[in-house]
Structures are given as structure tokens and as C-alpha cells.
CSV table of C-alpha atoms in Angstrom, one decimal:
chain,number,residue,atom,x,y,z
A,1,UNK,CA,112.3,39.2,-57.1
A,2,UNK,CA,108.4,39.1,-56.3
A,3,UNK,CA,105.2,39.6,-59.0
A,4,UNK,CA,103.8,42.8,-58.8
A,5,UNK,CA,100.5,43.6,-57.3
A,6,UNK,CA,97.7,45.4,-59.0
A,7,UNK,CA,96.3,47.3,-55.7
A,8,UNK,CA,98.3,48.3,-52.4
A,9,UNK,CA,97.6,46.0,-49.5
A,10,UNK,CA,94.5,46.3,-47.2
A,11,UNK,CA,93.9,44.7,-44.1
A,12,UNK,CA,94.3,44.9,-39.8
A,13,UNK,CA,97.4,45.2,-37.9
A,14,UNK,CA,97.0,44.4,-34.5
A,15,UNK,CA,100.2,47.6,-33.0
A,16,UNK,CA,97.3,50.6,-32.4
A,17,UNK,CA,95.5,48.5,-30.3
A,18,UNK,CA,97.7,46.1,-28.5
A,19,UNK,CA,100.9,46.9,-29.1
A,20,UNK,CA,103.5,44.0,-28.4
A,21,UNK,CA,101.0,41.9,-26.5
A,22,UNK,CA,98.3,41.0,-28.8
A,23,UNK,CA,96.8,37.0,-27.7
A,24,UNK,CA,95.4,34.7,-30.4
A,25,UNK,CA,91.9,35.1,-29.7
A,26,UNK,CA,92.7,38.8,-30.0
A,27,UNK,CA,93.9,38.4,-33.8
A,28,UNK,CA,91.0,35.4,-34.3
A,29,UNK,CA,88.3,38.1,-33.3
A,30,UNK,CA,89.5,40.6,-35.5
A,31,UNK,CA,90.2,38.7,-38.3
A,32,UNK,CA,86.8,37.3,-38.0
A,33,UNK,CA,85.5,40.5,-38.0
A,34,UNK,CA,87.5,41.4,-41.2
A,35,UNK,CA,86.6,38.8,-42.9
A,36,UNK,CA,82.7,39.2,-42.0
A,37,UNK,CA,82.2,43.0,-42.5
A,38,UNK,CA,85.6,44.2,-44.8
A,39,UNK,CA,86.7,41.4,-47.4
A,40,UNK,CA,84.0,42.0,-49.4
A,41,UNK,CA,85.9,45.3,-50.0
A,42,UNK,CA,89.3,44.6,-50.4
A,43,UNK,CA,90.5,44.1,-46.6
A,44,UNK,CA,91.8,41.4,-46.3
A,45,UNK,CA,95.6,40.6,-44.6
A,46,UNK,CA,95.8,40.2,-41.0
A,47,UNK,CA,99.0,41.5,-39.3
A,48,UNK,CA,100.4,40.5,-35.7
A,49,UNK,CA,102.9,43.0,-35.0
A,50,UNK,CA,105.7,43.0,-33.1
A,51,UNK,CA,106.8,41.0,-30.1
A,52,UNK,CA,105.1,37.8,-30.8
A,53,UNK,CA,107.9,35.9,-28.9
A,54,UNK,CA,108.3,37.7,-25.7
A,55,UNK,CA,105.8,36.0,-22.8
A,56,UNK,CA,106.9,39.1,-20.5
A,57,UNK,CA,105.6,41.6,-23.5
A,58,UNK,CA,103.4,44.9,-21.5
A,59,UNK,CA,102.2,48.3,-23.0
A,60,UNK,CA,104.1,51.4,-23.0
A,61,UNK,CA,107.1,49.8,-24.2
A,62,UNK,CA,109.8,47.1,-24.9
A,63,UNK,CA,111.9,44.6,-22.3
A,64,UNK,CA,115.5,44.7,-22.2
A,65,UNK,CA,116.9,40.7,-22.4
A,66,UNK,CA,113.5,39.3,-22.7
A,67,UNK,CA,113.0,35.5,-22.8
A,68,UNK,CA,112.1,35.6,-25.9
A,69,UNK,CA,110.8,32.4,-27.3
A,70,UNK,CA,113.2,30.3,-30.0
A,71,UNK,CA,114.4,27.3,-31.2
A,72,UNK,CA,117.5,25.5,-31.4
A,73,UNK,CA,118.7,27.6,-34.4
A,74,UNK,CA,118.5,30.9,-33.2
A,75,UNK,CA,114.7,31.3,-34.5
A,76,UNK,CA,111.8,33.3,-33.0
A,77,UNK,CA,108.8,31.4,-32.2
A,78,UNK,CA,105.4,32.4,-31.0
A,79,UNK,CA,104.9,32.7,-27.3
A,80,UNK,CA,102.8,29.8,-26.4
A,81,UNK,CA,101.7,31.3,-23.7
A,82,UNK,CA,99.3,34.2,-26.2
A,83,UNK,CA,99.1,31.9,-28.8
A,84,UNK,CA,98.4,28.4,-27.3
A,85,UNK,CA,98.2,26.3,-31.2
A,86,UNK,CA,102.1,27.8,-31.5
A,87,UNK,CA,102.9,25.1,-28.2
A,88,UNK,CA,105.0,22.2,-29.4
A,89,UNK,CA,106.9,24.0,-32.0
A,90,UNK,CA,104.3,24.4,-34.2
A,91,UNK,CA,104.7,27.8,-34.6
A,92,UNK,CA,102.3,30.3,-36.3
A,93,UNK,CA,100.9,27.3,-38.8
A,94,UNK,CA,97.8,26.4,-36.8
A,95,UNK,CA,96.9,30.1,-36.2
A,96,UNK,CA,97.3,31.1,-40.1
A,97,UNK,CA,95.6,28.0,-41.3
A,98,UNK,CA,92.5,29.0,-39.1
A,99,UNK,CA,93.2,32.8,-40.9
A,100,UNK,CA,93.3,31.3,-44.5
A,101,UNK,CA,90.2,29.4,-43.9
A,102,UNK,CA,88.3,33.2,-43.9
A,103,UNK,CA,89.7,33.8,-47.3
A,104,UNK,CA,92.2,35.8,-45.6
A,105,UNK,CA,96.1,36.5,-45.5
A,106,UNK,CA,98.4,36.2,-42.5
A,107,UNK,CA,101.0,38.5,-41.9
A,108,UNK,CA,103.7,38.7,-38.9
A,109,UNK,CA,106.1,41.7,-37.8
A,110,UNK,CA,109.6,40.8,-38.2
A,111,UNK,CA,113.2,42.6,-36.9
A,112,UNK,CA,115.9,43.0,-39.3
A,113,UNK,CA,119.3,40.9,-37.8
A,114,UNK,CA,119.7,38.1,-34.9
A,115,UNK,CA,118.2,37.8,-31.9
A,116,UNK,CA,120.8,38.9,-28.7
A,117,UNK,CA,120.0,35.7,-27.1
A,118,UNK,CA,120.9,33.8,-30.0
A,119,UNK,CA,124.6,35.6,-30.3
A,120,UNK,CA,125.0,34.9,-26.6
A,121,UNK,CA,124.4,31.1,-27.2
A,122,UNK,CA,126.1,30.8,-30.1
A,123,UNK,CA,123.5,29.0,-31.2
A,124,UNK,CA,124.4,27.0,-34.7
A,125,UNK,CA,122.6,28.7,-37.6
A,126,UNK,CA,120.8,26.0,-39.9
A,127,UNK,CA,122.2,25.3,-43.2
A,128,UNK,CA,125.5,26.9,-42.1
A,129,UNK,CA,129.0,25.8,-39.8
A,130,UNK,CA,128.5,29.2,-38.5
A,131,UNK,CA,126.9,30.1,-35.4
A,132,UNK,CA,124.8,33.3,-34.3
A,133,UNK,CA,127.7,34.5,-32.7
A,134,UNK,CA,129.9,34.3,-36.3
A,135,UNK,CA,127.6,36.6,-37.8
A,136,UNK,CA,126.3,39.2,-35.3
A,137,UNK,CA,127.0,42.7,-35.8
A,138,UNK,CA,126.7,44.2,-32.3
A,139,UNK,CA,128.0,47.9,-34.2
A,140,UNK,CA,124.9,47.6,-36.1
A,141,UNK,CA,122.0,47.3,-33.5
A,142,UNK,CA,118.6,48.6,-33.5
A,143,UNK,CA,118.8,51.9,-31.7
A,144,UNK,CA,114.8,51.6,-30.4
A,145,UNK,CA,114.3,48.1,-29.7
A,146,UNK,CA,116.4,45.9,-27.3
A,147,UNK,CA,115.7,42.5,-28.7
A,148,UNK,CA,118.3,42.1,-32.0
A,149,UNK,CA,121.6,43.0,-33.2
A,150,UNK,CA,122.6,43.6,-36.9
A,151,UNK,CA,124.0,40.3,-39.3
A,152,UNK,CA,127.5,40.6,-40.7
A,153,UNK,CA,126.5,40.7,-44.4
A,154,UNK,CA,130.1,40.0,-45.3
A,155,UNK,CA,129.7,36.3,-43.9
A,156,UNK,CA,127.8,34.0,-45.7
A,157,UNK,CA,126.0,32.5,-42.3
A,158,UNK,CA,124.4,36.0,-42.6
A,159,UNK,CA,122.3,35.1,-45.5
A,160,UNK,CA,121.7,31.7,-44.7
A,161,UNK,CA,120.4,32.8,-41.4
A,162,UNK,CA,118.1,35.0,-43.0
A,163,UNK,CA,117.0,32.0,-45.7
A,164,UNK,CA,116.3,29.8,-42.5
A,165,UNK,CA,113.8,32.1,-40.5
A,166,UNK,CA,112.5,32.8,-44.3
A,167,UNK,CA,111.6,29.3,-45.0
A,168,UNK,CA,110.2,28.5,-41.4
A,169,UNK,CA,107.8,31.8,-41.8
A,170,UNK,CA,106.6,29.9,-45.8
A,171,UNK,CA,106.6,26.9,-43.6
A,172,UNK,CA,103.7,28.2,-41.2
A,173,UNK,CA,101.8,29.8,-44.3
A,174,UNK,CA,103.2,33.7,-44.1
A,175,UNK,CA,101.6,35.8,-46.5
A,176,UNK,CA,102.6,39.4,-45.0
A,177,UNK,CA,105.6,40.7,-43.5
A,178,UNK,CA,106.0,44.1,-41.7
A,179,UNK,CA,110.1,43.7,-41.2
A,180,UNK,CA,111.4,46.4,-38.9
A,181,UNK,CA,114.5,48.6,-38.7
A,182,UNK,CA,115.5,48.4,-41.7
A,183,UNK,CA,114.7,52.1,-43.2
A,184,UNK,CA,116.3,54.2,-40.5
A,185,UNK,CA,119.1,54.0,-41.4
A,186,UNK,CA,118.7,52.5,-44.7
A,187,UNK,CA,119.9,48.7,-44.1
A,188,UNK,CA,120.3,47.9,-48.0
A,189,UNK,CA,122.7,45.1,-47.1
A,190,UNK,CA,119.9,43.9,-45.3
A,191,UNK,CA,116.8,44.5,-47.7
A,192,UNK,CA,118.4,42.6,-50.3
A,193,UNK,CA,119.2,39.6,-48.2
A,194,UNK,CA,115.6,39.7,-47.0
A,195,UNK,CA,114.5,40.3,-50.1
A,196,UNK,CA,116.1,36.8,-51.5
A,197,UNK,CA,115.5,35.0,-48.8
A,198,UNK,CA,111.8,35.5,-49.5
A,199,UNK,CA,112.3,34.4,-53.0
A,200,UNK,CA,114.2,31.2,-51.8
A,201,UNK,CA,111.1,29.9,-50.0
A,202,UNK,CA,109.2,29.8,-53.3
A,203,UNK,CA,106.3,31.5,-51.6
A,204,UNK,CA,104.7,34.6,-52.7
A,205,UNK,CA,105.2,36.7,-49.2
A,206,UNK,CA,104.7,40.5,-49.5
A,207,UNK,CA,107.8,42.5,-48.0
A,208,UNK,CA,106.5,45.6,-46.2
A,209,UNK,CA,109.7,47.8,-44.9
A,210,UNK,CA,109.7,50.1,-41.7
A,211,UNK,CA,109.8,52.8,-40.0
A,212,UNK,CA,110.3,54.9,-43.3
A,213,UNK,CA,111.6,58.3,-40.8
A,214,UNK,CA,113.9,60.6,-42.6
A,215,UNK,CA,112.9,58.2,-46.0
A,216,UNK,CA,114.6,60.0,-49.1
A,217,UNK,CA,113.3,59.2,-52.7
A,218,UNK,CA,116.8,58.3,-53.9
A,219,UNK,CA,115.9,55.2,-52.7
A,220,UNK,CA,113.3,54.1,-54.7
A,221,UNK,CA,114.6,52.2,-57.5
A,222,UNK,CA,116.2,49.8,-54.5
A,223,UNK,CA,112.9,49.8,-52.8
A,224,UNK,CA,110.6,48.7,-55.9
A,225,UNK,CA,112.9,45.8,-56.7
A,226,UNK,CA,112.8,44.6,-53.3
A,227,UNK,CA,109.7,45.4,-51.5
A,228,UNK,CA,105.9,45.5,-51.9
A,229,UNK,CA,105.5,48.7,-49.6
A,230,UNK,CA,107.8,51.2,-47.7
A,231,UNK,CA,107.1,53.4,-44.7
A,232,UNK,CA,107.8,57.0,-45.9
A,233,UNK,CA,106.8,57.9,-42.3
A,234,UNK,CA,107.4,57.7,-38.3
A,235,UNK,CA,104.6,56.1,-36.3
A,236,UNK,CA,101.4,57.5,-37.2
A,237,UNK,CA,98.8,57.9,-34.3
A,238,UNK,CA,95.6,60.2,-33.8
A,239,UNK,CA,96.6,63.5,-33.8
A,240,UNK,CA,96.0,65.7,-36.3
A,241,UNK,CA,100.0,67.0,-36.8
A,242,UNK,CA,100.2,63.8,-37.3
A,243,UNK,CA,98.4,63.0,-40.3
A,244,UNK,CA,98.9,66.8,-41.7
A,245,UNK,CA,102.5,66.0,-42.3
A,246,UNK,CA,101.7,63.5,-44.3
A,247,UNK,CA,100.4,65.7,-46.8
A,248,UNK,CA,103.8,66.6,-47.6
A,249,UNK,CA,105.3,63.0,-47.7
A,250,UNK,CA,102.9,61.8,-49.9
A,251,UNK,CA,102.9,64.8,-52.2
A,252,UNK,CA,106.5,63.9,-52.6
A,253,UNK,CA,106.4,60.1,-52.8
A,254,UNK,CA,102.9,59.5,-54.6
A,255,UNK,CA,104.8,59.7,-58.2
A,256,UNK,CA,106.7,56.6,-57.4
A,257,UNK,CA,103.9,54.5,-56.1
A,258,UNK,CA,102.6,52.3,-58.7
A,259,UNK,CA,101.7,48.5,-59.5
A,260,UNK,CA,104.3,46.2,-57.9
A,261,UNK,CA,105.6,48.7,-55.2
A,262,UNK,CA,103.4,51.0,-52.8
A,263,UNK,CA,104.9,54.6,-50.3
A,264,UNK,CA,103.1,53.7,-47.1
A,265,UNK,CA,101.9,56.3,-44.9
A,266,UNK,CA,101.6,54.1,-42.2
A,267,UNK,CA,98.4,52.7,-40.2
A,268,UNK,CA,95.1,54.3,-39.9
A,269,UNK,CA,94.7,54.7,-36.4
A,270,UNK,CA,91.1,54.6,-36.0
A,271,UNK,CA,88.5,53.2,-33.9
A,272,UNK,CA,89.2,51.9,-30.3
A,273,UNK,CA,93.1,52.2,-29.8
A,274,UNK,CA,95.6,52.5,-27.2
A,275,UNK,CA,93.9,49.0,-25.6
A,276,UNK,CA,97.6,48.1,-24.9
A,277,UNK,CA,99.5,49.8,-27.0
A,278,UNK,CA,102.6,51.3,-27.0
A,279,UNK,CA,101.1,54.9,-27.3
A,280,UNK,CA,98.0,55.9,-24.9
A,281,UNK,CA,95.1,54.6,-22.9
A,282,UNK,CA,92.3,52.8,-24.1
A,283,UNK,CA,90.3,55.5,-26.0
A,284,UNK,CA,88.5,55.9,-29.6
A,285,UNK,CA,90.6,57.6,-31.6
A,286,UNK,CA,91.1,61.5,-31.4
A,287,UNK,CA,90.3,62.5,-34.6
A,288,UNK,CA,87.0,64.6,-35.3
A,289,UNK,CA,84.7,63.0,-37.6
A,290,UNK,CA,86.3,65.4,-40.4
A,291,UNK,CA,89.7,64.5,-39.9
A,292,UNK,CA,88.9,60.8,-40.2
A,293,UNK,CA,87.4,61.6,-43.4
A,294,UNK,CA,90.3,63.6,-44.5
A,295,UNK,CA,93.0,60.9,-43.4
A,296,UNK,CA,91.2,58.2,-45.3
A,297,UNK,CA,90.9,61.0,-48.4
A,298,UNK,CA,94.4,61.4,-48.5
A,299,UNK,CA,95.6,57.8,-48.2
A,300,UNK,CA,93.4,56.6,-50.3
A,301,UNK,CA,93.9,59.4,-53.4
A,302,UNK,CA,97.4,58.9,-52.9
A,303,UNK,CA,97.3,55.0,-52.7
A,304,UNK,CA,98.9,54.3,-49.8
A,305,UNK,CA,98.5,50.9,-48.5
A,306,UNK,CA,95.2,50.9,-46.1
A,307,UNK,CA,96.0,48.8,-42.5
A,308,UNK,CA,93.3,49.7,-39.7
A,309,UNK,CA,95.1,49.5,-36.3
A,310,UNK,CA,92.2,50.0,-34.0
A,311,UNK,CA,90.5,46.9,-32.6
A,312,UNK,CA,87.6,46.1,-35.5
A,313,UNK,CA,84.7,44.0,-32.6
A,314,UNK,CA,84.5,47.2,-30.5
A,315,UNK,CA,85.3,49.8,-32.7
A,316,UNK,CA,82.2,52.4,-33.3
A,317,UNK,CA,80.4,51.1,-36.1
A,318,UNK,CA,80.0,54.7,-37.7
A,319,UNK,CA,84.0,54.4,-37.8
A,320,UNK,CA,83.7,50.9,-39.6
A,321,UNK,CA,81.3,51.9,-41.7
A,322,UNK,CA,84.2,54.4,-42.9
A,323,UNK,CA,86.1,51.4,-44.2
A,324,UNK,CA,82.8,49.6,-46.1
A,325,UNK,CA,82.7,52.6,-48.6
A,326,UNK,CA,82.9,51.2,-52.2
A,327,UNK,CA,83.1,54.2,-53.9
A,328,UNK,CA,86.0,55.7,-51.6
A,329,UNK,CA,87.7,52.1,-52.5
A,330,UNK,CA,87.3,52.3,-56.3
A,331,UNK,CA,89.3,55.8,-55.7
A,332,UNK,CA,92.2,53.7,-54.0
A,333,UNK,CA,92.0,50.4,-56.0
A,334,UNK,CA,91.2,51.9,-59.5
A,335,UNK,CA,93.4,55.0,-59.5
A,336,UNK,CA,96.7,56.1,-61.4
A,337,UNK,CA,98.7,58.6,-62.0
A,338,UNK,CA,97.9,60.5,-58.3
A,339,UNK,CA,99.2,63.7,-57.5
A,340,UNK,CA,99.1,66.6,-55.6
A,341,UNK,CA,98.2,69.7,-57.7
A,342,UNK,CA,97.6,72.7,-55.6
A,343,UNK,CA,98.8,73.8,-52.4
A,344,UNK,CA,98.2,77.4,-50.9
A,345,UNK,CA,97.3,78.4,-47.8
A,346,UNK,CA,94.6,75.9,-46.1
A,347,UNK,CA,93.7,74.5,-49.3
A,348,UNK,CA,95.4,71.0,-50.7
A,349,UNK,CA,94.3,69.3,-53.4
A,350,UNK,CA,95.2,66.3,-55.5
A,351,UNK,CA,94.3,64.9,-58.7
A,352,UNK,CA,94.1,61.2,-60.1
A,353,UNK,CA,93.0,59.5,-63.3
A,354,UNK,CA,90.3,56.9,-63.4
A,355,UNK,CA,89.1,54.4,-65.4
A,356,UNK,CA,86.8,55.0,-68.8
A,357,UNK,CA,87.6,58.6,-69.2
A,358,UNK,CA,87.0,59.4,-65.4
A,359,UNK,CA,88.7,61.4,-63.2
A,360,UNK,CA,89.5,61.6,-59.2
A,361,UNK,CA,89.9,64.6,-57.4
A,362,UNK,CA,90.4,65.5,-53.6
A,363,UNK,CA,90.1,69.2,-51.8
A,364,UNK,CA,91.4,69.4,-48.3
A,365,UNK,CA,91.0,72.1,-45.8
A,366,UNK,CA,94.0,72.5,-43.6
A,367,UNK,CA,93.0,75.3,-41.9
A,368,UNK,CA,90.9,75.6,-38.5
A,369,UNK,CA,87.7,77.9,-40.7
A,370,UNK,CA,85.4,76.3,-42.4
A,371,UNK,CA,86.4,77.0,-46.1
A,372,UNK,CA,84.1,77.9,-49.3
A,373,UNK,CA,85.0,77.4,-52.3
A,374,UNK,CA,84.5,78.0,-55.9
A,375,UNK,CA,86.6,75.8,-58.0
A,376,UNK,CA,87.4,75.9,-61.5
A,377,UNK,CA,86.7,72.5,-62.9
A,378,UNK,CA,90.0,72.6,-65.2
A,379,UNK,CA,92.5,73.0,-62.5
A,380,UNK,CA,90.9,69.6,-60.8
A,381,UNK,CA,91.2,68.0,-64.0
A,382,UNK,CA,87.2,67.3,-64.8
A,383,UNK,CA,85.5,68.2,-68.2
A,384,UNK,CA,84.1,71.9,-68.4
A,385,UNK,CA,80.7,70.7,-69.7
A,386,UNK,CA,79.6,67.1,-70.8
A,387,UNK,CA,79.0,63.9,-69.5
A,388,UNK,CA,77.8,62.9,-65.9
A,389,UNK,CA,77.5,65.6,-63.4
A,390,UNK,CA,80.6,65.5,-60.7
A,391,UNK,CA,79.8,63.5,-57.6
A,392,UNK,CA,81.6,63.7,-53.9
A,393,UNK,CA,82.0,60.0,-53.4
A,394,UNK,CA,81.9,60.3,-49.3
A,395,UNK,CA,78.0,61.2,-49.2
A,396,UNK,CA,77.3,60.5,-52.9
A,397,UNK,CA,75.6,64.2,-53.4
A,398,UNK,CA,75.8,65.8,-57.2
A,399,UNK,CA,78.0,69.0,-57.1
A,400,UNK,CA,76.7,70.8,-60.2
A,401,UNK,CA,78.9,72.0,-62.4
A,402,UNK,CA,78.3,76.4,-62.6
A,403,UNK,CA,78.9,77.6,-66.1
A,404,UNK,CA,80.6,81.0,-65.6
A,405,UNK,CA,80.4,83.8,-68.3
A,406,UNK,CA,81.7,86.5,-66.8
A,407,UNK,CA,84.5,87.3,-63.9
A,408,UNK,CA,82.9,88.0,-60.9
A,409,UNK,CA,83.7,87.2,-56.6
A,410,UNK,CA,80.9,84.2,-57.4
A,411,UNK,CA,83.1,82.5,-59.1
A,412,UNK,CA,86.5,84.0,-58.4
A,413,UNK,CA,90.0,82.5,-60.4
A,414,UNK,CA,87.5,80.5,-62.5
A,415,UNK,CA,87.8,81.8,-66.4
A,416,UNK,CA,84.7,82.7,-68.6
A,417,UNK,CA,83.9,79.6,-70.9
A,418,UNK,CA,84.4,76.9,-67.6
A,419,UNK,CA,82.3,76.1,-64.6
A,420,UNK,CA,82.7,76.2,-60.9
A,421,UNK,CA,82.2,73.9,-58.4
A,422,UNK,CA,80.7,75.1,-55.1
A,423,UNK,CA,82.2,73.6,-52.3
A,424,UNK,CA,82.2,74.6,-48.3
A,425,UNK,CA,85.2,71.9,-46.6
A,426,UNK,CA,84.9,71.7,-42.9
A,427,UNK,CA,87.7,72.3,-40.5
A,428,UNK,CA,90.7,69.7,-41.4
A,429,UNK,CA,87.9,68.6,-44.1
A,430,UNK,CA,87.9,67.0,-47.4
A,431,UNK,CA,86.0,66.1,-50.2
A,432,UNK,CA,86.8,63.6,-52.4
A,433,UNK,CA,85.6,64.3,-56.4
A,434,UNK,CA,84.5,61.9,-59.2
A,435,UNK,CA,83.6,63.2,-62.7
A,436,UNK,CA,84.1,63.0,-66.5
A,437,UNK,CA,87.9,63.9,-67.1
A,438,UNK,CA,88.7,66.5,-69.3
């Protein structure tokens, strides 16, 4: 139903930060910030997540019968009120026009189902004799959010209310959409009528499915054919439990990420967060400078789709910088076959094939020690002897390769006739490998 896509998505999403009450300028400042500093290196969608209608929207949480903005067919429109170009029903077109005009994409947060307001007006549903109320499944509701109930898939207003809100998005120049409840439980009804309701508009919008909590791999096929990217994860914030179990997600969903259809891991909650968001006060992130490095290692050897969610302008530029690093990228834009290879005790690490007879490798230390290490180059997947010397992409140092020729505690679990790598990975550390494949 959509063309694949050679890399997984990059960009900002505005939910770390601000929450549900991000304004226009908000989005404008960020996304001139992107488009300044990051699109050079592959960032380059812009995300306004959820709650885009509600005027009364706050931090710490959602509004129970909000008056949420919408016209005459049921259809969520941008509160005027944080996005003054949306007044006279001209929805997100003005803002996304001044976003394309970067060189960059504009993406929206959507529900799955009808808006409650809508039901309880019955309003008519373009394109249909059916009205909201015809096609509501209250039994279906999102358990987290008061806002929506489910569609009645059985009735075809269902699927032409979807195709309407569908073509208003093309209409305003959509590129991006992060649409909601529809992983937990798995909504498939609902996927696939999102899914051709995107491909009715005859634009090329990129369907990015949530929350991804209790996400099983049986899924998959269903997933691929209908989405561009899939949460495989609850909301990630900036803690390290948080990002730790996402080791184990992504060892288990990496294999089925590929061109055309991406796992997600979820935002990168880094820089300054919690602004007005639905998690925390204003703060930078709570990650050490090790963990930040490790988080990006991990998403990016795996190939998770990359979203920032702190707020870029007054982020710490030594944070930013984190995001400029063209090496790191290559990793994430240029890598295949990405897997998880070891995993004992503190030490993860993960293996990927590169282009040209390179490889990619990445060594994590889970524990709370600092953590030597003498690594045999064959169980990373890098050439004994031969070719350019390995390098660890974050600082760009040489890590010499250590011929070994007999067995010794130098070099221990590395074979005569292969070479070591020396390595010391800092608490919740990483390094992350480039070097001539074996």
C-alpha cells in the first residue's frame, strides 16, 4: 500500500518537551532549528504530537470532554488558539507549507476511531448517509485517552470516515503520521482501514503506529504491509531502566526491520524535556553522558527510527552535537542485517554489515563497573588481520587490532591466530565499532 523507504525516519517530535500543548511558534523554532543544524544529516520530519485540537490542553495529563476543535463532519482541526494560521478552517496547511519551505516534512499525531463529541452530535460523516453516531464503537474505546471511541468496522461509514480525515490531512500537506492506540490491543480492523485511507489520498504519508506495549512479533507481516514504523515499546523517557529494556526488544525485533518497514523504540528523550510534558518538570535529560551515548548506540545499530523529543533552541549544544555525528549516522542509514550477538552478564553486543566489505559492531556495558575488555575480533565479525585498522566511530580513535599467539589472561577467550581488541566501556557505556569485515 506505500513505497518503501531506504532509511528509517529521522526528525523532532514535539511530546518530551511539551506534551499535548505545543504552540506554533513552538514547532516553527524547532523546526528552524532542524532544518539549520540537523538536515544536513538526515533529520528532517517535524512531528506535533498529540492534542492539537483541545484549547484547554495542560501538562501532566489529558481532559475529559474537551472542546476539542472540529468541523461540521466530525473532523479534528487545529486549535486556533496555538496555531493562529489554522483560524478560518484552514487547518494545518499554512503551518506545513512554512515547514516544507525548510526542506522539511510535517507530521501530526493522530487517534485511532471518532471523536466522542462527534458521536454525541451525530454529526454526518462526509461521503457517507451515515453519521458519527452510526459508526461509533463505544465497547472499543481507548482505555488512556478520553477524547475517541472505536469505529464499527463492520459499517461502511467506518471507512469512509477514516478516508475523509485522510484526505483533509493530504489536503494540508501531511507527510508524517504518529496514529495512536492502535497497537495495545492490536486494532488490525483499524490499521488496515488507516492504512487504505492513506493510499486513497494519493499522497505518499508515512504511517508510524503506537504505543507498541506488549508488541508480539507475530505481527509483523501485518505491520510491514501497512505501516512505515511500529512502536515495539511503552513511553520511553530518561531513565536508564528505561532504555536498558530496550535492549531486549530490539534484540528480538531488529531481524524484521528492514527497507520499507522499521521496529521503533520510541523517542530519544534528550536535551531539555519535561517543559510541559506529560512526564516531569522542566529539566535536561537524566541520562549521564554515557547513557546518552549508549541509547543513541543502540538505536542506531539496531535501526530504529531516530525522533529527538527534547526542545532543539535550548537544548545543550554538547547534546546536539550528539545528533550531528556523521559517522554514528552512516552506522544507522547504511547498515543491514543488525543483530544482537552476545549477551552475558553486563556485556551486550550487536553486529551489522556495512557497505564495501565493512562491518558495524557495538559493545555495551550494562553493568554499574567500569568494564575492560579484550575482544576477539571474529566473534564481532571484523577481519583477523588486513585492511584498515578498526575505528570507534563516537571519538574516531584507532583500536588496534592485538595479534595473539598464545592463550594467556591478556587476551582471554580470544584463540591463537586472531587479534584482540582492547576496550575499557564506562558504566551503562558503549562503543560503537567500524572495521574491514571478515
Amino acid at each position: 500500500m506505500r513505497g518503501p523507504i531506504a532509511r528509517p525516519p529521522m526528525g523532532w517530535n514535539s511530546w518530551d518537551c511539551y506534551g499535548t500543548t505545543v504552540t506554533e511558534a513552538e514547532v516553527l523554532a524547532n523546526a528552524r532549528f532542524l532544518a539549520e543544524h540537523l538536515l544536513p544529516f538526515g533529520w528532517d520530519t517535524v512531528v506535533i504530537d498529540i492534542d492539537w485540537s483541545d484549547p484547554t490542553a495542560r501538562s501532566h495529563g489529558y481532559n475529559a470532554d474537551a472542546p476539542l476543535a472540529m468541523d461540521d463532519h466530525g473532523r479534528l482541526l487545529p486549535d486556533p488558539g496555538r496555531f493562529p494560521s489554522a483560524a478560518g478552517g484552514r487547518g494545518f496547511a499554512p503551518l506545513a507549507e512554512q515547514v516544507h519551505a525548510l526542506g522539511l516534512r510535517f507530521g501530526i499525531h493522530t487517534m485511532r476511531g471518532i471523536p466522542r463529541r462527534a458521536v454525541d452530535r451525530a454529526t454526518p460523516i462526509l461521503g457517507s448517509d451515515a453519521t458519527a453516531a452510526d459508526v461509533a464503537d463505544p465497547g472499543n474505546a481507548c482505555e488512556w485517552n478520553p477524547d475517541m471511541v472505536g469505529l464499527d468496522h463492520t459499517h461502511p461509514g467506518a471507512q469512509a470516515y477514516y478516508d475523509s480525515t485522510l484526505a483533509l490531512y493530504a489536503s494540508w500537506g501531511v507527510d508524517f503520521l504518529k496514529t495512536d492506540d492502535m497497537l495495545w490491543p492490536y486494532q488490525a480492523a483499524d490499521i488496515e482501514a488507516y492504512a487504505r485511507a492513506i493510499a486513497r489520498t494519493g499522497r505518499p504519508i508515512e504511517l508510524s503506529l503506537s504505543p507498541g506495549r506488549d508488541l508480539s512479533t507475530t505481527h509483523v507481516a501485518h505491520l510491514r504491509e501497512h505501516a512505515t514504523m511500529w512502536r515495539i515499546s511503552d513511553d520511553l523517557w530518561d531513565r536508564w531502566e528505561d532504555v536498558e529494556a530496550n535492549f531486549a526488544r530490539l534484540a528480538r525485533w531488529a531481524p524484521f526491520s528492514g527497507d520499507g518497514g522499521w521496529a521503533d523504540a520510541d523517542m530519544l528523550p534528550l536535551g531539555r524535556i519535561g517543559l510541559r510534558a506529560e512526564r516531569g518538570e522542566p529539566r535536561d535529560d537524566g541520562l549521564t553522558p554515557a547513557e546518552r551515548v549508549s541509547l543513541l548506540t543502540l538505536w542506531v545499530i539496531a535501526r530504529s527510527p531516530l525522533m529527538i523529543g527534547g526542545d532543539l533552541p535550548s537544548s545543550d549544544p554538547a547534546t546536539v552535537e550528539l545528533f550531528r555525528h556523521a559517522d554514528v549516522l552512516a552506522v544507522h542509514r547504511d547498515g543491514r542485517n543488525q543483530r544482537e550477538v552476545f549477551r552475558e552478564g553486563p556485556l551486550v553486543m550487536w553486529a551489522a554489515d556495512g557497505p564495501e566489505g565493512t562491518a558495524y559492531a557495538a559493545l555495551f556495558n550494562l553493568g554499574d563497573e567500569p568494564l575492560p575488555l579484550a575482544q576477539d575480533v571474529a566473534r564481532i565479525g571484523f577481519a583477523a588481520r588486513g585492511g584498515p585498522e578498526v575505528r570507534e566511530l563516537w571519538t574516531g580513535t584507532t583500536v588496534p587490532r592485538r595479534e595473539v599467539t598464545v592463550q594467556s589472561d591478556a587476551a582471554r577467550g580470544v584463540a591463537p591466530g586472531s587479534a584482540a581488541l582492547d576496550l575499557v566501556l564506562a558504566p551503562h557505556g558503549a562503543a560503537l565499532l567500524a572495521g574491514p569485515a571478515a
